[in-house]
């Protein structure tokens, strides 16, 4: 073994502390797997006075910029957010360091720019931990499925919303109550907007879509709808239809293979689908590929140690490349597919309508669906006092036709109220 | 783009045909992902007269040895079995070709020898398709989890037995009937021994254990018990305990981290475990790692196209390395852990005993467990005519102590019959 691989760590929060701990505890194994010993050259933190356990205090600095510029073999960025993370990563790349980051927001906004800087500088830029925490996902998509053609990715990539939706399902409770409980347990932030309104899932959807379809995708390309409006009534309706509700990140090829659609929204998922049994704070990503068929990756999506596991996997890969004098091929965007809006996505809808209980109503409503080219798969009618309740499940149609149908229904005098509307995923065949 | 990456394909069966088809159909995408075009230099088959669809007939040869020696950039071996596959792969390596194989039997018997030949020749030897068909698994274990410490792997890695066990569960049918049905559907071979007696799972367990624990493991190191003795009574008992029965391949660290145990046997798995819902011919591998926690990989374990998807992922990786003039680090066996037998494994048992229905019997039986240091977790007693039925679930103990307890129970006059004995997996906490 010769000179060590030097590692600069930017960030001393939950993930940074777990990364430092694993680097120290597993150093003998890491050295054996890399072929050279590793050495932490510095740890940039916000508060230098905080106790850091077994970490040598001489490694601690508050000057992240100088550490990023120090020319370490590998710079790990686990600060999060756009700035100063972006400038620090650019500094590291400019100084010949390979970069490992867990920063989904940054990758989803400026991924293409950072990837081309890394390629130009001949360094690696790895970010396995940015999507679905501990789950090995980006590397398998980029490498193991590289000889296949991915058609669709469906992901539960946000643990907070999955925890809330699981609780709502189990307890029949309303969103507000379960959110308060999740906040008390530390599963949701004081300001839960990024999670519950789907921004976090949208960033991850952009990263997954870019990798799967070899196209630059940013968070602005993602059609996004949060889950804060999912009601106990929706959950009950899902149960009656043999479904659960999940906030899904979906990236898919259009039918002509020339475009992609990337979207995040609450979705009814049949109990028989492997994603339906992914509960609580767990994440999972379901991939449909032409030759491989259906593949699913499951595990913890967040937390210090799980995220650190992914960061260290990237560190080993980047370190092996440094030892071999090679770099991985940069992020590929050769396909450059057109990105379409959710309106063109083919989906199926569930609707819950309160209607007048008189003859001809079902015919009038059915006509409205037909007029928009939407075909009804199933209807269940229940009398409720002197009104009737219609639970309708449609066949697959474009989202814009379905949306237009709902707008028209709301304007019909026979329709007293639209109690629920949600997209429904089809089951999978074994 | 410059000179093409040349690919020689050895094997024209189900997998070989699917590989050839994907190489042809996806050639533009493959070229973009690799950075150079690909070119099939030859396909070695047994029967040159068989129609091969769109494959250029001038590529077909029956002389596998000459094709293996042709110095192609990459040689794909999908013939299977030990010979001539072993000699062909050695020939390819000796001629500077990187090798991609789906051959579990060969890797589980002679992996270490082939890996060191590949390292000495400076070529890659990849084998993602050898375990769990389409599921990206070996690369994530080797790379994404390389910074973590794997403690345990539990896999459903044989689709035939999982199909049979799923059917037995659904229909309450006996093994023999379901096997006949599986054979009629093409899910089981005319001679099902390799699948149902666990040899196939044992080969895959050896490969997984070697990768996860950086130790040379062969199929001879695996404790193996098939599933042909699983009865409808066992399935019913599993149901009553809230479990399903799966044939699991298990590789685990011993408590002192200095040894490993690798075993294949039928196992009761609680319904709440993610592996319990892996049904029919699907495969899944559940990994417990120190930092990542629980991770699961799910998908199709066999079939031409799914297996070909994995083969092509390896082809892209090997081709990129050829373009970059690099090779992956060889299979690592630095840890060289001692391999223990199943007797030292910590497991929990289910037992179904027919006993005399008289006072003192439960005390006598409990004493027999205690004498062997095995603690009972739960007992259910049902009267059956003038006998009684005891369903016993033990706490975790060494397999040898549990086995010795069962031997003693069989010799007790109060125990009229041992109707069922099976190992039970613990559930997982979310």
PDB file of C-alpha atoms in Angstrom, chain B residues 103 134 151-152 203 210 260 316-317 395:
ATOM      1  CA  UNK B 103     -22.786 -19.531 -15.422  1.00  0.00           C
ATOM      2  CA  UNK B 134     -32.597  -9.740 -14.350  1.00  0.00           C
ATOM      3  CA  UNK B 151     -24.137  -8.833   8.071  1.00  0.00           C
ATOM      4  CA  UNK B 152     -26.617 -11.087   6.339  1.00  0.00           C
ATOM      5  CA  UNK B 203     -24.556 -22.305  -6.108  1.00  0.00           C
ATOM      6  CA  UNK B 210     -18.181 -14.708  -1.667  1.00  0.00           C
ATOM      7  CA  UNK B 260     -19.561 -16.974   7.935  1.00  0.00           C
ATOM      8  CA  UNK B 316     -21.628  -2.332 -21.451  1.00  0.00           C
ATOM      9  CA  UNK B 317     -19.438  -2.199 -18.317  1.00  0.00           C
ATOM     10  CA  UNK B 395     -36.431 -18.909  20.639  1.00  0.00           C
TER      11      UNK B 395
END
